[in-house]
PDB file of C-alpha atoms in Angstrom:
ATOM      1  CA  MET A 182     -20.024 234.596  99.442  1.00 62.00           C
ATOM      2  CA  MET A 183     -18.118 232.266  97.093  1.00 65.00           C
ATOM      3  CA  GLN A 184     -17.001 234.173  93.901  1.00 76.00           C
ATOM      4  CA  THR A 185     -17.338 232.171  90.569  1.00 81.00           C
ATOM      5  CA  VAL A 186     -14.430 232.806  88.112  1.00 81.00           C
ATOM      6  CA  LEU A 187     -14.309 230.691  84.923  1.00 83.00           C
ATOM      7  CA  LYS A 188     -11.509 230.520  82.475  1.00 84.00           C
ATOM      8  CA  LYS A 189     -12.633 229.597  78.903  1.00 84.00           C
ATOM      9  CA  GLU A 190      -9.917 228.890  76.204  1.00 85.00           C
ATOM     10  CA  LEU A 191     -10.441 228.794  72.506  1.00 86.00           C
ATOM     11  CA  VAL A 192      -9.042 229.682  69.093  1.00 88.00           C
ATOM     12  CA  ILE A 193     -10.801 232.471  67.250  1.00 89.00           C
ATOM     13  CA  ASP A 194     -11.801 231.134  63.604  1.00 89.00           C
ATOM     14  CA  ASN A 195     -13.080 233.113  60.696  1.00 93.00           C
ATOM     15  CA  SER A 196     -16.422 234.196  62.365  1.00 93.00           C
ATOM     16  CA  HIS A 197     -14.329 236.308  64.795  1.00 92.00           C
ATOM     17  CA  SER A 198     -17.080 235.162  67.453  1.00 90.00           C
ATOM     18  CA  PHE A 199     -17.576 232.765  70.157  1.00 87.00           C
ATOM     19  CA  LEU A 200     -20.270 231.435  72.142  1.00 87.00           C
ATOM     20  CA  LEU A 201     -20.498 230.857  75.974  1.00 86.00           C
ATOM     21  CA  SER A 202     -23.008 228.168  77.082  1.00 87.00           C
ATOM     22  CA  ASP A 203     -23.578 226.113  80.279  1.00 87.00           C
ATOM     23  CA  LEU A 204     -22.448 228.780  82.639  1.00 88.00           C
ATOM     24  CA  PRO A 205     -23.231 228.289  86.286  1.00 89.00           C
ATOM     25  CA  PHE A 206     -25.035 231.845  86.612  1.00 90.00           C
ATOM     26  CA  GLU A 207     -28.733 232.531  87.330  1.00 91.00           C
ATOM     27  CA  THR A 208     -31.032 233.637  84.641  1.00 94.00           C
ATOM     28  CA  GLY A 209     -30.989 237.442  84.905  1.00 95.00           C
ATOM     29  CA  GLU A 210     -27.579 237.696  86.744  1.00 92.00           C
ATOM     30  CA  LYS A 211     -25.236 240.552  85.552  1.00 93.00           C
ATOM     31  CA  VAL A 212     -21.836 239.187  84.798  1.00 90.00           C
ATOM     32  CA  VAL A 213     -18.753 240.632  83.534  1.00 89.00           C
ATOM     33  CA  VAL A 214     -16.687 239.191  80.798  1.00 87.00           C
ATOM     34  CA  PHE A 215     -12.963 239.997  79.976  1.00 86.00           C
ATOM     35  CA  VAL A 216     -11.381 238.810  76.786  1.00 86.00           C
ATOM     36  CA  MET A 217      -7.754 239.161  75.873  1.00 86.00           C
ATOM     37  CA  SER A 218      -5.161 237.257  73.979  1.00 89.00           C
ATOM     38  CA  GLU A 219      -2.976 234.775  75.782  1.00 88.00           C
ATOM     39  CA  THR A 220       0.101 236.812  74.813  1.00 90.00           C
ATOM     40  CA  ASP A 221      -1.392 239.981  76.416  1.00 91.00           C
ATOM     41  CA  LEU A 222      -2.322 237.628  79.466  1.00 87.00           C
ATOM     42  CA  THR A 223       1.118 236.420  79.735  1.00 90.00           C
ATOM     43  CA  ALA A 224       2.671 239.984  79.688  1.00 92.00           C
ATOM     44  CA  LYS A 225       0.477 241.237  82.387  1.00 92.00           C
ATOM     45  CA  LEU A 226       1.045 238.182  84.549  1.00 93.00           C
ATOM     46  CA  GLN A 227       4.933 238.839  84.379  1.00 94.00           C
ATOM     47  CA  LYS A 228       4.311 242.490  85.306  1.00 95.00           C
ATOM     48  CA  TRP A 229       2.313 241.476  88.310  1.00 93.00           C
ATOM     49  CA  ARG A 230       4.921 238.736  89.320  1.00 96.00           C
ATOM     50  CA  THR A 231       7.824 241.509  88.887  1.00 95.00           C
ATOM     51  CA  LEU A 232       5.510 244.141  91.013  1.00 95.00           C
ATOM     52  CA  PHE A 233       4.894 241.557  93.713  1.00 92.00           C
ATOM     53  CA  LYS A 234       8.721 240.296  93.927  1.00 92.00           C
ATOM     54  CA  GLU A 235       9.753 244.382  94.221  1.00 93.00           C
ATOM     55  CA  THR A 236       7.139 244.896  96.774  1.00 90.00           C
ATOM     56  CA  GLN A 237       7.899 241.849  98.974  1.00 87.00           C
ATOM     57  CA  ALA A 238      11.506 243.002  98.863  1.00 90.00           C
ATOM     58  CA  LEU A 239      10.891 246.272 100.460  1.00 90.00           C
ATOM     59  CA  PRO A 240      12.692 246.431 103.892  1.00 88.00           C
ATOM     60  CA  ARG A 241       9.606 247.734 105.812  1.00 83.00           C
ATOM     61  CA  LEU A 242       7.416 244.853 104.845  1.00 82.00           C
ATOM     62  CA  LYS A 243       9.775 242.507 106.432  1.00 81.00           C
ATOM     63  CA  ASP A 244       8.028 243.171 109.875  1.00 85.00           C
ATOM     64  CA  ILE A 245       4.648 242.418 108.599  1.00 88.00           C
ATOM     65  CA  THR A 246       3.277 239.275 110.146  1.00 89.00           C
ATOM     66  CA  ASP A 247       0.349 236.767 108.961  1.00 90.00           C
ATOM     67  CA  ALA A 248      -1.687 238.145 111.897  1.00 93.00           C
ATOM     68  CA  ASP A 249      -1.178 241.749 110.537  1.00 92.00           C
ATOM     69  CA  ILE A 250      -2.460 240.693 107.288  1.00 91.00           C
ATOM     70  CA  ASP A 251      -5.229 238.935 108.857  1.00 93.00           C
ATOM     71  CA  ALA A 252      -6.216 241.755 110.710  1.00 94.00           C
ATOM     72  CA  GLU A 253      -6.196 244.035 107.603  1.00 93.00           C
ATOM     73  CA  ILE A 254      -8.488 241.909 105.728  1.00 94.00           C
ATOM     74  CA  GLU A 255     -10.745 241.532 108.548  1.00 93.00           C
ATOM     75  CA  ALA A 256     -10.996 245.373 108.905  1.00 94.00           C
ATOM     76  CA  TYR A 257     -11.683 245.594 105.387  1.00 93.00           C
ATOM     77  CA  ARG A 258     -14.184 243.441 105.299  1.00 93.00           C
ATOM     78  CA  ALA A 259     -16.135 245.149 108.418  1.00 92.00           C
ATOM     79  CA  GLY A 260     -15.781 248.422 106.139  1.00 86.00           C
ATOM     80  CA  LEU A 261     -13.359 250.072 108.490  1.00 76.00           C
TER      81      LEU A 261
END
C-alpha cells in the first residue's frame, strides 16, 4: 500500500488559522495532521541526522549488509 504524505507550508496570519483543501483522501477517511514551526522542524531534523551518524558509526554495524537489512524488512512485514 502506497502511503500519501503531504507537505503544506504557510505563514500564520492574524486569524491564527488555516484551511487545507483539495486533499487526495476519500470522504470519511481518517487522517492525522502534524503542525510544527519551521524552526522546530529544523531542530528535530538536525537531531535525527546526528543520531543517524552516531548509529552508523557504531563498529558492530559495519558488518550489516544490504541483504541483512532487506531480510529484516521482509520479516517485519511478515509479522515475524
